[in-house]
Short mmCIF file of N, CA and C in Angstrom, two decimals:
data_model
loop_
_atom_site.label_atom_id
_atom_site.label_comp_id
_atom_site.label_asym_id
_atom_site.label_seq_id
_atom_site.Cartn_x
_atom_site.Cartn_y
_atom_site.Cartn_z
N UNK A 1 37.58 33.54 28.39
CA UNK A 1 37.42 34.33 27.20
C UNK A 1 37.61 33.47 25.95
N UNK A 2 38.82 32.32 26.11
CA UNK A 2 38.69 32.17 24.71
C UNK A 2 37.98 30.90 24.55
N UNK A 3 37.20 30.07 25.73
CA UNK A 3 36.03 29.05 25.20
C UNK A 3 34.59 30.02 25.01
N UNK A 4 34.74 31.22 25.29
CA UNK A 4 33.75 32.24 24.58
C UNK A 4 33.79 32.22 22.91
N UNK A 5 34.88 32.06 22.91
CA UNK A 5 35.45 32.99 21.47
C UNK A 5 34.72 31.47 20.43
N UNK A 6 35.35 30.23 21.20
CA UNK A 6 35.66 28.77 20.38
C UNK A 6 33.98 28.67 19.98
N UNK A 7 33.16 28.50 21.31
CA UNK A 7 31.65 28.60 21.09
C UNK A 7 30.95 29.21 19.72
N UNK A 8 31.19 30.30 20.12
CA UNK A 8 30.90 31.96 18.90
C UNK A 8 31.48 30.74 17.64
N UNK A 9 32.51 30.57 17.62
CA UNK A 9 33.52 30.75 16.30
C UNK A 9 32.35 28.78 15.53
N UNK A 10 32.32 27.78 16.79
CA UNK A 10 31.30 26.53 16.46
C UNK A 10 29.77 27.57 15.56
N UNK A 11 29.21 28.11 16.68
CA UNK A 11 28.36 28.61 15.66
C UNK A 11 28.35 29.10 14.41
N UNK A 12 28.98 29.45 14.35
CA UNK A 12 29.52 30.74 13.03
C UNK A 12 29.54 29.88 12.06
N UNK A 13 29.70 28.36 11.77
CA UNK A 13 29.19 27.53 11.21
C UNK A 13 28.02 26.93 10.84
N UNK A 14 27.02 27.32 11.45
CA UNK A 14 26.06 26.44 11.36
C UNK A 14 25.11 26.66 10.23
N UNK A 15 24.18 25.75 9.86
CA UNK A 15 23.25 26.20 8.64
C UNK A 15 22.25 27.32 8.54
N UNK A 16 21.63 27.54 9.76
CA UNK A 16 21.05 28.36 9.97
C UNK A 16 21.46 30.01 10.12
N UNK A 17 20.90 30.65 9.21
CA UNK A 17 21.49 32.37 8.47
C UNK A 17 21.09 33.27 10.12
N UNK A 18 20.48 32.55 11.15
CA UNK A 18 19.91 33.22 12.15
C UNK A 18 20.92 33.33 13.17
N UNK A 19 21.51 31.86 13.31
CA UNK A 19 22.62 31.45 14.16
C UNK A 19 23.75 32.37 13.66
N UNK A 20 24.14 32.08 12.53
CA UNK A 20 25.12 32.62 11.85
C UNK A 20 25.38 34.48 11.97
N UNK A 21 23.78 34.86 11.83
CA UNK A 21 24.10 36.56 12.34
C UNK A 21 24.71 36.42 13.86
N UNK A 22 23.42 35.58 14.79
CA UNK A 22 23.96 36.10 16.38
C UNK A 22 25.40 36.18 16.77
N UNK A 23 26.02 35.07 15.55
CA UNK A 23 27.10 34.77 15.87
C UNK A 23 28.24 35.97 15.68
N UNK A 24 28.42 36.08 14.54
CA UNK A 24 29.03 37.74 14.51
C UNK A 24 28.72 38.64 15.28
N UNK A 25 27.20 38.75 15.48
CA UNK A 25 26.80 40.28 16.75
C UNK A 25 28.02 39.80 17.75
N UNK A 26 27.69 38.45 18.57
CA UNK A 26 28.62 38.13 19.20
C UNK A 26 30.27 38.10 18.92
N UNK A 27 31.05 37.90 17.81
CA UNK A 27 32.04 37.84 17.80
C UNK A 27 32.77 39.15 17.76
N UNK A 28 31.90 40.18 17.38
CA UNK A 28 32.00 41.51 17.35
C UNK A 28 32.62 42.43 18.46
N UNK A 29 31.82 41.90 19.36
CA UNK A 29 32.48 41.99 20.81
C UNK A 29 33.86 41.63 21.19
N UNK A 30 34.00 40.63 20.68
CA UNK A 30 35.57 40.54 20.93
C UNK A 30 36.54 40.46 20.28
N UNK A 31 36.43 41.40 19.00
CA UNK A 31 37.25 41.94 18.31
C UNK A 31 38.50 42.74 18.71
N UNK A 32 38.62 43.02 19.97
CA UNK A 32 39.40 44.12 20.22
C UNK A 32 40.40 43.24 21.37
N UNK A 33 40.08 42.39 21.68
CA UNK A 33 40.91 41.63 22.76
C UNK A 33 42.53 41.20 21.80
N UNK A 34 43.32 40.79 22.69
CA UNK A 34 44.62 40.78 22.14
C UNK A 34 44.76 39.30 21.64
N UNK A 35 43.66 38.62 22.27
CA UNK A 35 43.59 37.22 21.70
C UNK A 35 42.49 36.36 20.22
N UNK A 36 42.18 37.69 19.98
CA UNK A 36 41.25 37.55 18.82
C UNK A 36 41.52 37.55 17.38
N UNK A 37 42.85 37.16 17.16
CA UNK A 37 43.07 36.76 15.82
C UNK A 37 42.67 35.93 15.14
N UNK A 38 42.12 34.67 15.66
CA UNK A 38 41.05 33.50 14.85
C UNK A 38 39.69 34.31 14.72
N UNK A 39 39.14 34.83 15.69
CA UNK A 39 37.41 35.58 15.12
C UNK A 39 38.16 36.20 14.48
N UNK A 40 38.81 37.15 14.17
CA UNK A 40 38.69 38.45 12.68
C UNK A 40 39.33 37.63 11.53
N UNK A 41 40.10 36.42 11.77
CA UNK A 41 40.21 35.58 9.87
C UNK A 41 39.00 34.91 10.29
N UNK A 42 38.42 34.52 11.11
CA UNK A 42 36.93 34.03 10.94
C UNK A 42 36.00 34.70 10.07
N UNK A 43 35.67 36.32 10.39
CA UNK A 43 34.79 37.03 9.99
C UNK A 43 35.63 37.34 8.68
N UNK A 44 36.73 37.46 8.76
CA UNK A 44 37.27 37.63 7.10
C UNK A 44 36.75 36.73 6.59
N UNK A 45 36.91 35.42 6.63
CA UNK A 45 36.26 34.25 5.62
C UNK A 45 34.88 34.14 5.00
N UNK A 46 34.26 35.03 6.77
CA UNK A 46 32.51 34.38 6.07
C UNK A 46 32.48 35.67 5.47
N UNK A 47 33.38 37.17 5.32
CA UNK A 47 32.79 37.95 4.92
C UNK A 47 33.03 37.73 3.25
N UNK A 48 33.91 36.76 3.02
CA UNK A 48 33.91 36.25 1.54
C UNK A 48 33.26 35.57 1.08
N UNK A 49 33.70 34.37 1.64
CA UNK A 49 32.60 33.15 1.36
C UNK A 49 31.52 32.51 1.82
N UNK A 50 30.68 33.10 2.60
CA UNK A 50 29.28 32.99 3.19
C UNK A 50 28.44 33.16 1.80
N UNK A 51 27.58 32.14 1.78
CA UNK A 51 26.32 31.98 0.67
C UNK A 51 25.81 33.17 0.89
N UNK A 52 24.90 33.43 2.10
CA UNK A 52 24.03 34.53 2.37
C UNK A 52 24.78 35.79 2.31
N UNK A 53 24.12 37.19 1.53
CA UNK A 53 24.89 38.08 1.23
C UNK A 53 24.43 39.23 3.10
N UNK A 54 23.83 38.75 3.60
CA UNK A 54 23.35 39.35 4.79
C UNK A 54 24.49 39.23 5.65
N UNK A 55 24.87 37.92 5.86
CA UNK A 55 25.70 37.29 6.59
C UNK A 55 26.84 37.71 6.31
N UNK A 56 27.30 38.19 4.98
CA UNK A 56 28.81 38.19 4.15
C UNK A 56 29.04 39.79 4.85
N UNK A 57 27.73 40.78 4.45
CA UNK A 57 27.44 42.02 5.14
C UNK A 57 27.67 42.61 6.20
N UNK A 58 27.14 42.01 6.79
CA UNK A 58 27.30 41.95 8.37
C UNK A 58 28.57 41.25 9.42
N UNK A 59 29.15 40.40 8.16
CA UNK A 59 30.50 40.26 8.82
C UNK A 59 31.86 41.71 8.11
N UNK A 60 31.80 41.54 7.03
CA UNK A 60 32.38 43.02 6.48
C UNK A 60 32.34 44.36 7.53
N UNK A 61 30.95 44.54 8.37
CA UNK A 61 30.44 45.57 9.01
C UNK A 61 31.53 45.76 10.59
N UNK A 62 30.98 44.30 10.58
CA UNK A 62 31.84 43.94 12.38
C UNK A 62 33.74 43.86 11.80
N UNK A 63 34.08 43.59 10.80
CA UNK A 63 35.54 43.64 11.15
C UNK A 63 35.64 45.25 10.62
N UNK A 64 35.38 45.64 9.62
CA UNK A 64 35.72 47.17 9.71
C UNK A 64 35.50 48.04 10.52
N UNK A 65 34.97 47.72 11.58
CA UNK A 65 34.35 48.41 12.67
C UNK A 65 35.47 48.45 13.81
N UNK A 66 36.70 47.41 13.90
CA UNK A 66 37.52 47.83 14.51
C UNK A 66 39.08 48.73 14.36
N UNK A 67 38.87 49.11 12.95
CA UNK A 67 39.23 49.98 12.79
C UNK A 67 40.53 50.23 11.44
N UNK A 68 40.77 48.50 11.39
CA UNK A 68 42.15 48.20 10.51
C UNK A 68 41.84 47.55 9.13
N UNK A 69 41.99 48.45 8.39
CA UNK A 69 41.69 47.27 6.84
C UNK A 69 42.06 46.06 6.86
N UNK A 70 41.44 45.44 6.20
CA UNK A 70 42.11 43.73 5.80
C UNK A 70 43.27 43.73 5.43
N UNK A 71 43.72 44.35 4.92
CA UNK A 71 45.24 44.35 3.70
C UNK A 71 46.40 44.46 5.42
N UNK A 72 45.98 45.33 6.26
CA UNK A 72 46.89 45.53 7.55
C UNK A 72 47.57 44.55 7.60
N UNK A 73 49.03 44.00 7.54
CA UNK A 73 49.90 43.65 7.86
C UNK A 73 49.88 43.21 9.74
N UNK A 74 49.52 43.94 9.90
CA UNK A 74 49.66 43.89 11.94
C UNK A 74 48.64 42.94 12.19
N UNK A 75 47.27 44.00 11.57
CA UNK A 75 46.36 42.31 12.09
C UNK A 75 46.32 40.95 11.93
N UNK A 76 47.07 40.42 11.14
CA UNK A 76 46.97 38.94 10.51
C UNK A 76 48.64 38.40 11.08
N UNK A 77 49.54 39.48 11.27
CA UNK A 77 50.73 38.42 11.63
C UNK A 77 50.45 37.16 12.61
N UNK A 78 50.00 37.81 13.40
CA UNK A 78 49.80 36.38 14.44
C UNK A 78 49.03 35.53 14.42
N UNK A 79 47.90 36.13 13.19
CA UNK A 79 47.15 34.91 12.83
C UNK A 79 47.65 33.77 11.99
N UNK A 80 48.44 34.30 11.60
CA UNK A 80 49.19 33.44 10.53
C UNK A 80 50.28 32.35 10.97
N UNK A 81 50.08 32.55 12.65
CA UNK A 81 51.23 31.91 13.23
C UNK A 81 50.98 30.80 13.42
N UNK A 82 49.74 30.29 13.80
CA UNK A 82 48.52 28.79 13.93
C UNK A 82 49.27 28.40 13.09
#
């Protein structure tokens, strides 16, 4: 699961706005696992600072979709632990 996640998270970089969607469809999916605190500050980041406003969109879409605002306290403690 989580050289799934590392893969997803390499793409999620790349130049291409095409790569960059599949990549969220994909990271989307594993939003809900207990080990997914790097994808959701992932998708937090590009949903800020991604050039493309599609990309910024569509990451906004996939983290609110699991259910916890950004501001949540719970979701980010353990991200913050890295």
């Amino acid at each position: 699961m989580k050289d799934k996640i590392k893969k997803t998270l390499h793409t999620l970089s790349s130049k291409s706005v095409m790569e960059r969607k599949k990549a969220i469809k994909e990271l989307s999916a594993y939003l809900h696992h207990e080990e997914a605190h790097l994808a959701r500050l992932s998708l937090h980041y590009v949903s800020v600072h991604d050039p493309s406003y599609t990309v910024r969109n569509l990451a906004k879409q996939a983290f609110y979709r699991i259910g916890a605002p950004v501001s949540d306290p719970r979701v980010w403690e353990k991200t913050y632990l890295f």
